Structure formats: C-alpha cells, structure tokens
C-alpha cells in the first residue's frame, strides 16, 4: 500500500513515469526486510549490460538519422515510383514503405507513427476515408515486426535464449525443423 501511494504521489508531483517506476521499485527493496537493496541495483545494472538489448536504442537512433537526413523522404519517393501508378496507389505506397522501413527501423509502432505523420494527410486529401487511411497505416506497420531485423525478434531471442541470428534467417527464409 505504501508503494502504491508513493507511486501515485510521484506522478502527481510531476515526476516522469519511468523515474516514478524506478523510485518505487527501489522503494520496494528499501522497505523489504529479506532482500538487500544491492540486489535491486545489481538487477538494474545487469539489465542495462545486455548486448542484444543495445540494438533497441540504436534502432531509435537510426530512425532519427533517417528522418533528419532525408532518407525517409527518398524512401517515400522510391515507394511512390514503384506502385503509385496502381489504383489506390498511395495505399500501396504505404505498404511498400512499411516493408522498406521494417528492415531499418525495426519497430512497428515507430513505423506507424512515422507513416501517419507523413502519409496520413495526403491519403485523406486524395480521397481515402479517415478509417481506411488509419487501417492501411496500422496494418502495413505490422509487416515491420516480421521482417528482420526487428525489435520483436531481438527481444524474443533475448528472453527465450534463442539464437538471434537464426531468428533473422528464419524471418528471411522460413525453414521447418523436424
């Protein structure tokens, strides 16, 4: 009960959620009689020292570099060149762009956010309804999670103690093991 009150108080004061969770977690180890506080600190440090999990901030960095350098606009132009001539071309551009961005950003949520910001308004202006535009963007972003490298594959490999390299190969060429 004390930890819940501490968490809510930290949120009311305006502490960011991540720090509120961190301080409440450390409060658990402080208030616990059987677990030393050093165990909590060791767990936090051990989680941050994971080599496979270093890929996640680098995916975020790659997305920011792509947006700032104009690579994202070039990928949109390339996708537009490939499929814009088809009826409903902008919807097809969204799907092709998701496939291209999936190999770079690795995050379906980041892909959907980027596409909704860049392609949402042009899709509506070209005559697509709000629901159709948002559905195409959301569904096409799901392809990002299946194309390697993706954050989902890295996290699954890390948590399940599965070879991340084999997961990437399975994402490219599905192989059945008997």
Coordinates of N, CA and C in Angstrom, one line a residue:
X1 N 0.8 -1.2 0.0 CA 0.0 0.0 0.0 C 0.9 1.3 0.0
X2 N 2.0 1.2 0.7 CA 2.9 2.3 0.8 C 3.5 2.6 -0.6
X3 N 3.9 1.5 -1.3 CA 4.5 1.7 -2.6 C 3.5 2.3 -3.6
X4 N 2.2 1.9 -3.5 CA 1.2 2.4 -4.4 C 1.1 3.9 -4.2
X5 N 1.0 4.3 -2.9 CA 0.9 5.7 -2.5 C 2.1 6.5 -3.0
X6 N 3.3 5.9 -2.8 CA 4.5 6.6 -3.3 C 4.5 6.8 -4.8
X7 N 4.0 5.7 -5.5 CA 4.0 5.8 -7.0 C 3.0 6.9 -7.4
X8 N 1.8 6.9 -6.8 CA 0.8 7.9 -7.2 C 1.3 9.3 -6.8
X9 N 1.9 9.5 -5.7 CA 2.4 10.8 -5.2 C 3.5 11.3 -6.2
X10 N 4.4 10.4 -6.6 CA 5.4 10.8 -7.6 C 4.8 11.3 -8.9
X11 N 3.8 10.6 -9.3 CA 3.1 11.0 -10.6 C 2.4 12.3 -10.4
X12 N 1.7 12.5 -9.3 CA 1.0 13.8 -9.0 C 2.0 15.0 -9.0
X13 N 3.2 14.8 -8.4 CA 4.2 15.8 -8.3 C 4.7 16.2 -9.7
X14 N 4.6 15.3 -10.7 CA 5.0 15.6 -12.0 C 6.3 14.8 -12.4
X15 N 6.6 13.8 -11.6 CA 7.8 13.0 -12.0 C 7.4 12.2 -13.2
X16 N 8.3 12.1 -14.2 CA 8.1 11.2 -15.3 C 7.8 9.8 -14.9
X17 N 7.0 9.1 -15.7 CA 6.6 7.7 -15.4 C 7.8 6.8 -15.2
X18 N 8.8 6.9 -16.0 CA 9.9 6.0 -15.9 C 10.7 6.1 -14.5
X19 N 10.8 7.4 -14.1 CA 11.5 7.6 -12.8 C 10.6 7.3 -11.7
X20 N 9.3 7.4 -11.8 CA 8.4 7.0 -10.8 C 8.4 5.5 -10.6
X21 N 8.5 4.8 -11.7 CA 8.6 3.3 -11.6 C 9.9 2.9 -10.9
X22 N 11.0 3.6 -11.4 CA 12.3 3.3 -10.8 C 12.4 3.5 -9.3
X23 N 11.9 4.7 -8.9 CA 12.0 5.0 -7.5 C 11.1 4.1 -6.6
X24 N 9.9 3.8 -7.2 CA 9.0 2.9 -6.5 C 9.6 1.5 -6.4
X25 N 10.3 1.0 -7.4 CA 11.0 -0.3 -7.4 C 12.1 -0.3 -6.4
X26 N 12.9 0.8 -6.3 CA 13.9 0.9 -5.3 C 13.3 1.0 -3.9
X27 N 12.2 1.6 -3.8 CA 11.5 1.7 -2.5 C 11.1 0.3 -2.1
X28 N 10.7 -0.6 -3.0 CA 10.4 -2.0 -2.6 C 11.5 -2.7 -1.9
X29 N 12.7 -2.5 -2.5 CA 13.9 -3.1 -2.0 C 14.3 -2.5 -0.7
X30 N 14.1 -1.2 -0.5 CA 14.4 -0.5 0.7 C 13.5 -1.0 1.8
X31 N 12.2 -1.1 1.5 CA 11.2 -1.5 2.6 C 11.2 -3.0 2.9
X32 N 11.8 -3.8 2.0 CA 11.8 -5.2 2.2 C 12.8 -5.6 3.2
X33 N 12.4 -6.5 4.1 CA 13.3 -7.0 5.2 C 14.3 -8.1 4.7
X34 N 13.8 -8.9 3.7 CA 14.6 -10.1 3.3 C 15.5 -9.9 2.1
X35 N 15.3 -8.8 1.4 CA 16.0 -8.6 0.1 C 16.9 -7.3 0.3
X36 N 18.2 -7.4 0.2 CA 19.0 -6.3 0.3 C 18.9 -5.3 -0.9
X37 N 19.1 -4.0 -0.7 CA 18.9 -3.1 -1.7 C 19.9 -3.3 -2.9
X38 N 21.1 -3.9 -2.5 CA 22.1 -4.1 -3.5 C 21.6 -5.1 -4.6
X39 N 20.7 -5.9 -4.3 CA 20.1 -6.9 -5.3 C 19.4 -6.1 -6.3
X40 N 18.6 -5.1 -5.9 CA 17.9 -4.2 -6.9 C 18.8 -3.5 -7.8
X41 N 19.9 -2.9 -7.2 CA 20.8 -2.2 -8.0 C 21.5 -3.1 -9.0
X42 N 21.9 -4.3 -8.5 CA 22.6 -5.3 -9.4 C 21.7 -5.7 -10.6
X43 N 20.4 -5.8 -10.3 CA 19.4 -6.2 -11.4 C 19.3 -5.1 -12.4
X44 N 19.3 -3.9 -12.0 CA 19.2 -2.8 -12.9 C 20.4 -2.7 -13.8
X45 N 21.6 -2.8 -13.2 CA 22.8 -2.8 -13.9 C 22.9 -4.0 -14.9
X46 N 22.6 -5.1 -14.4 CA 22.7 -6.3 -15.2 C 21.7 -6.2 -16.5
X47 N 20.6 -5.6 -16.3 CA 19.7 -5.5 -17.4 C 20.2 -4.5 -18.4
X48 N 20.9 -3.5 -18.0 CA 21.5 -2.5 -18.9 C 22.7 -3.0 -19.6
X49 N 23.3 -4.0 -19.2 CA 24.6 -4.5 -19.7 C 24.4 -5.6 -20.8
X50 N 23.1 -5.8 -21.2 CA 22.8 -6.8 -22.2 C 23.2 -6.4 -23.6
X51 N 24.0 -7.2 -24.3 CA 24.5 -6.8 -25.6 C 23.3 -6.8 -26.6
X52 N 22.4 -7.8 -26.7 CA 21.4 -7.8 -27.7 C 20.4 -6.6 -27.5
X53 N 20.2 -6.2 -26.2 CA 19.2 -5.1 -26.0 C 19.8 -3.8 -26.4
X54 N 21.1 -3.7 -26.7 CA 21.7 -2.4 -27.1 C 21.1 -2.1 -28.5
X55 N 20.6 -3.0 -29.2 CA 20.1 -2.8 -30.6 C 18.9 -1.9 -30.5
X56 N 18.1 -1.9 -29.5 CA 16.9 -1.1 -29.4 C 17.1 0.4 -29.5
X57 N 18.0 1.0 -28.6 CA 18.3 2.4 -28.8 C 18.9 2.7 -30.1
X58 N 19.7 1.8 -30.7 CA 20.3 2.1 -32.0 C 19.2 2.1 -33.1
X59 N 18.2 1.3 -33.0 CA 17.1 1.4 -34.0 C 16.4 2.8 -33.9
X60 N 16.2 3.3 -32.7 CA 15.6 4.6 -32.5 C 16.6 5.7 -33.1
X61 N 17.8 5.5 -32.8 CA 18.8 6.5 -33.4 C 18.8 6.4 -34.9
X62 N 18.7 5.2 -35.5 CA 18.7 5.1 -37.0 C 17.5 5.7 -37.5
X63 N 16.3 5.6 -36.9 CA 15.1 6.3 -37.3 C 15.2 7.8 -37.3
X64 N 15.8 8.3 -36.3 CA 16.0 9.8 -36.2 C 17.0 10.3 -37.2
X65 N 18.1 9.5 -37.5 CA 19.0 9.9 -38.5 C 18.4 9.9 -39.9
X66 N 17.5 8.9 -40.1 CA 16.8 8.8 -41.4 C 15.9 10.0 -41.6
X67 N 15.2 10.3 -40.6 CA 14.3 11.5 -40.7 C 15.0 12.8 -40.9
X68 N 16.1 13.0 -40.2 CA 16.8 14.3 -40.2 C 17.6 14.4 -41.5
X69 N 18.1 13.3 -42.1 CA 18.9 13.3 -43.2 C 18.1 13.3 -44.5
X70 N 16.8 13.0 -44.5 CA 16.0 13.0 -45.7 C 15.9 11.6 -46.3
X71 N 16.4 10.6 -45.7 CA 16.3 9.3 -46.3 C 14.9 8.8 -46.3
X72 N 14.1 9.2 -45.3 CA 12.7 8.8 -45.2 C 12.0 9.3 -46.5
X73 N 12.2 10.6 -46.8 CA 11.5 11.2 -48.0 C 12.0 10.5 -49.2
X74 N 13.2 10.1 -49.3 CA 13.7 9.3 -50.5 C 13.0 8.0 -50.6
X75 N 12.9 7.3 -49.5 CA 12.2 6.0 -49.5 C 10.7 6.2 -49.9
X76 N 10.1 7.2 -49.5 CA 8.7 7.5 -49.9 C 8.7 7.7 -51.4
X77 N 9.6 8.5 -51.9 CA 9.7 8.8 -53.4 C 9.9 7.5 -54.1
X78 N 10.8 6.6 -53.6 CA 11.1 5.3 -54.3 C 9.8 4.4 -54.3
X79 N 9.1 4.4 -53.1 CA 7.9 3.6 -53.0 C 6.8 4.1 -53.9
X80 N 6.8 5.5 -54.0 CA 5.8 6.1 -54.9 C 6.1 5.8 -56.4
X81 N 7.4 5.7 -56.7 CA 7.8 5.4 -58.1 C 7.4 3.9 -58.4
X82 N 7.5 3.0 -57.4 CA 7.2 1.6 -57.7 C 5.7 1.3 -57.9
X83 N 4.9 1.9 -57.1 CA 3.5 1.5 -57.0 C 2.4 2.6 -57.1
X84 N 2.8 3.8 -57.3 CA 1.8 4.9 -57.3 C 0.9 4.8 -58.5
X85 N 1.3 4.1 -59.6 CA 0.5 4.0 -60.8 C -0.7 3.1 -60.7
X86 N -0.7 2.3 -59.6 CA -1.8 1.3 -59.4 C -2.9 2.1 -58.8
X87 N -4.2 1.6 -59.1 CA -5.3 2.2 -58.5 C -5.2 2.2 -56.9
X88 N -5.5 3.3 -56.3 CA -5.2 3.3 -54.8 C -3.8 3.3 -54.5
X89 N -3.0 4.0 -55.3 CA -1.5 4.0 -55.3 C -1.0 4.4 -53.9
X90 N -1.6 5.4 -53.3 CA -1.0 5.8 -52.0 C -1.1 4.8 -50.9
X91 N -2.1 4.0 -51.0 CA -2.3 2.9 -50.0 C -1.2 1.8 -50.3
X92 N -0.9 1.6 -51.6 CA 0.2 0.6 -51.9 C 1.6 1.2 -51.5
X93 N 1.7 2.5 -51.7 CA 3.0 3.2 -51.3 C 3.2 3.0 -49.8
X94 N 2.1 3.0 -49.0 CA 2.2 2.8 -47.5 C 2.7 1.4 -47.2
X95 N 2.2 0.4 -47.9 CA 2.6 -0.9 -47.7 C 4.1 -1.2 -48.1
X96 N 4.5 -0.7 -49.3 CA 5.8 -0.8 -49.7 C 6.8 -0.1 -48.8
X97 N 6.4 1.1 -48.3 CA 7.2 1.9 -47.4 C 7.4 1.1 -46.1
X98 N 6.4 0.5 -45.6 CA 6.5 -0.3 -44.4 C 7.5 -1.5 -44.6
X99 N 7.4 -2.1 -45.7 CA 8.4 -3.2 -46.0 C 9.8 -2.7 -46.0
X100 N 10.0 -1.5 -46.6 CA 11.4 -0.9 -46.7 C 11.8 -0.4 -45.3
X101 N 10.9 0.2 -44.6 CA 11.3 0.7 -43.2 C 11.5 -0.4 -42.2
X102 N 10.8 -1.5 -42.4 CA 10.9 -2.6 -41.5 C 12.3 -3.1 -41.3
X103 N 13.1 -3.1 -42.4 CA 14.4 -3.5 -42.3 C 15.4 -2.5 -41.6
X104 N 14.9 -1.3 -41.4 CA 15.7 -0.3 -40.9 C 15.3 0.1 -39.5
X105 N 14.0 0.4 -39.3 CA 13.6 0.9 -38.0 C 13.4 -0.2 -37.0
X106 N 12.9 -1.3 -37.4 CA 12.7 -2.5 -36.5 C 11.5 -2.4 -35.6
X107 N 10.8 -1.3 -35.7 CA 9.7 -1.1 -34.7 C 8.4 -0.8 -35.5
X108 N 7.3 -1.6 -35.3 CA 6.1 -1.4 -35.9 C 5.4 -0.1 -35.4
X109 N 5.6 0.2 -34.2 CA 5.0 1.4 -33.6 C 5.6 2.7 -34.2
X110 N 7.0 2.6 -34.3 CA 7.7 3.8 -34.9 C 7.3 3.9 -36.3
X111 N 7.2 2.8 -37.0 CA 6.8 2.8 -38.4 C 5.4 3.4 -38.6
X112 N 4.4 3.0 -37.8 CA 3.1 3.5 -37.9 C 3.0 5.0 -37.6
X113 N 3.8 5.4 -36.6 CA 3.8 6.8 -36.2 C 4.4 7.7 -37.3
X114 N 5.5 7.2 -37.9 CA 6.1 8.0 -39.0 C 5.2 8.1 -40.2
X115 N 4.6 7.0 -40.5 CA 3.7 7.0 -41.7 C 2.5 7.8 -41.5
X116 N 1.9 7.7 -40.3 CA 0.7 8.5 -40.1 C 1.0 10.0 -40.1
X117 N 2.2 10.3 -39.7 CA 2.6 11.8 -39.7 C 2.9 12.3 -41.1
X118 N 3.5 11.4 -41.9 CA 3.9 11.8 -43.3 C 2.8 11.5 -44.3
X119 N 2.2 10.3 -44.3 CA 1.3 9.9 -45.3 C -0.2 10.0 -45.0
X120 N -0.5 10.3 -43.7 CA -1.9 10.3 -43.3 C -2.7 11.4 -44.0
X121 N -2.2 12.6 -43.9 CA -2.9 13.8 -44.6 C -3.0 13.7 -46.1
X122 N -1.9 13.3 -46.8 CA -2.0 13.1 -48.2 C -3.0 12.0 -48.6
X123 N -3.1 10.9 -47.8 CA -4.1 9.9 -48.1 C -5.5 10.4 -48.0
X124 N -5.8 11.2 -47.0 CA -7.1 11.8 -46.8 C -7.4 12.8 -47.9
X125 N -6.4 13.6 -48.2 CA -6.6 14.6 -49.3 C -6.8 13.9 -50.7
X126 N -6.3 12.7 -50.9 CA -6.5 12.0 -52.2 C -7.8 11.3 -52.2
X127 N -8.6 11.4 -51.2 CA -10.0 10.8 -51.2 C -10.2 9.6 -50.4
X128 N -9.2 9.1 -49.7 CA -9.4 8.0 -48.8 C -10.1 8.4 -47.5
X129 N -10.9 7.6 -46.9 CA -11.6 8.0 -45.7 C -10.6 7.9 -44.5
X130 N -11.0 8.5 -43.4 CA -10.1 8.5 -42.2 C -9.9 7.1 -41.8
X131 N -10.9 6.3 -41.7 CA -10.8 4.9 -41.2 C -9.9 4.1 -42.1
X132 N -10.1 4.2 -43.5 CA -9.3 3.4 -44.4 C -7.8 3.8 -44.3
X133 N -7.6 5.1 -44.2 CA -6.2 5.6 -44.1 C -5.5 5.0 -42.9
X134 N -6.2 5.2 -41.7 CA -5.6 4.7 -40.5 C -5.5 3.2 -40.5
X135 N -6.4 2.4 -41.1 CA -6.3 1.0 -41.1 C -5.2 0.5 -42.0
X136 N -5.0 1.2 -43.1 CA -3.9 0.8 -44.0 C -2.5 1.1 -43.3
X137 N -2.4 2.2 -42.7 CA -1.2 2.5 -42.0 C -0.9 1.5 -40.8
X138 N -1.9 1.2 -40.1 CA -1.8 0.3 -38.9 C -1.5 -1.1 -39.4
X139 N -2.2 -1.6 -40.4 CA -2.0 -3.0 -40.8 C -0.6 -3.1 -41.5
X140 N -0.3 -2.1 -42.3 CA 1.0 -2.2 -43.0 C 2.2 -2.1 -42.1
X141 N 2.0 -1.5 -41.0 CA 3.1 -1.4 -40.0 C 3.4 -2.7 -39.3
X142 N 2.4 -3.7 -39.4 CA 2.6 -5.0 -38.8 C 3.7 -5.8 -39.5
X143 N 3.9 -5.5 -40.8 CA 4.9 -6.2 -41.6 C 6.3 -5.9 -41.0
X144 N 6.5 -4.8 -40.3 CA 7.8 -4.5 -39.8 C 8.2 -5.5 -38.7
X145 N 7.3 -6.0 -38.0 CA 7.6 -7.0 -36.9 C 8.1 -8.3 -37.5
X146 N 7.7 -8.6 -38.7 CA 8.1 -9.9 -39.3 C 9.4 -9.9 -40.1
X147 N 9.8 -8.7 -40.5 CA 11.0 -8.6 -41.4 C 12.2 -8.4 -40.5
X148 N 13.2 -9.2 -40.6 CA 14.4 -8.9 -39.8 C 15.2 -7.7 -40.3
X149 N 15.9 -7.0 -39.6 CA 15.9 -7.1 -38.1 C 14.8 -6.4 -37.5
X150 N 14.2 -6.9 -36.5 CA 13.1 -6.2 -35.8 C 13.3 -6.3 -34.3
X151 N 12.8 -5.4 -33.6 CA 12.9 -5.3 -32.1 C 12.2 -6.5 -31.5
X152 N 11.1 -7.0 -32.1 CA 10.4 -8.1 -31.6 C 11.2 -9.4 -31.6
X153 N 11.9 -9.6 -32.7 CA 12.8 -10.8 -32.9 C 14.0 -10.7 -31.9
X154 N 14.5 -9.5 -31.7 CA 15.6 -9.4 -30.8 C 15.2 -9.7 -29.3
X155 N 14.1 -9.1 -29.0 CA 13.6 -9.3 -27.6 C 13.2 -10.8 -27.4
X156 N 12.5 -11.4 -28.4 CA 12.2 -12.8 -28.3 C 13.5 -13.7 -28.1
X157 N 14.5 -13.4 -28.9 CA 15.7 -14.1 -28.8 C 16.4 -14.0 -27.5
X158 N 16.3 -12.7 -27.0 CA 17.0 -12.5 -25.7 C 16.2 -13.2 -24.5
X159 N 14.9 -13.0 -24.5 CA 14.2 -13.5 -23.4 C 14.1 -15.1 -23.5
X160 N 13.9 -15.6 -24.7 CA 13.7 -17.0 -24.9 C 15.0 -17.8 -25.0
X161 N 16.2 -17.1 -24.9 CA 17.5 -17.7 -25.1 C 17.6 -18.4 -26.4
X162 N 17.1 -17.8 -27.5 CA 17.2 -18.4 -28.8 C 18.2 -17.5 -29.6
X163 N 18.8 -18.2 -30.6 CA 19.8 -17.5 -31.4 C 19.2 -16.4 -32.2
X164 N 19.6 -15.2 -32.0 CA 19.0 -14.1 -32.8 C 19.4 -14.2 -34.3
X165 N 20.6 -14.7 -34.6 CA 20.9 -14.9 -36.0 C 20.0 -15.9 -36.7
X166 N 19.7 -17.0 -36.0 CA 18.8 -17.9 -36.6 C 17.4 -17.4 -36.7
X167 N 16.9 -16.5 -35.8 CA 15.6 -15.8 -35.9 C 15.6 -14.9 -37.2
X168 N 16.7 -14.2 -37.4 CA 16.8 -13.3 -38.6 C 16.7 -14.2 -39.9
X169 N 17.5 -15.3 -39.9 CA 17.4 -16.1 -41.1 C 16.0 -16.7 -41.3
X170 N 15.4 -17.1 -40.2 CA 14.0 -17.6 -40.3 C 13.0 -16.6 -40.8
X171 N 13.3 -15.3 -40.5 CA 12.5 -14.2 -41.0 C 12.6 -14.0 -42.5
X172 N 13.8 -14.3 -43.0 CA 14.1 -14.1 -44.4 C 13.6 -15.4 -45.2
X173 N 14.1 -16.5 -44.7 CA 13.8 -17.8 -45.4 C 13.3 -18.7 -44.4
X174 N 11.9 -18.9 -44.3 CA 11.4 -19.8 -43.3 C 11.8 -21.2 -43.6
X175 N 12.3 -21.8 -42.5 CA 12.8 -23.2 -42.6 C 12.1 -24.0 -41.5
X176 N 11.6 -25.2 -41.9 CA 11.0 -26.1 -40.9 C 12.0 -27.1 -40.4
X177 N 12.1 -27.1 -39.1 CA 13.0 -28.1 -38.5 C 12.1 -29.2 -37.9
X178 N 12.5 -30.4 -38.2 CA 11.7 -31.6 -37.7 C 12.5 -32.3 -36.7

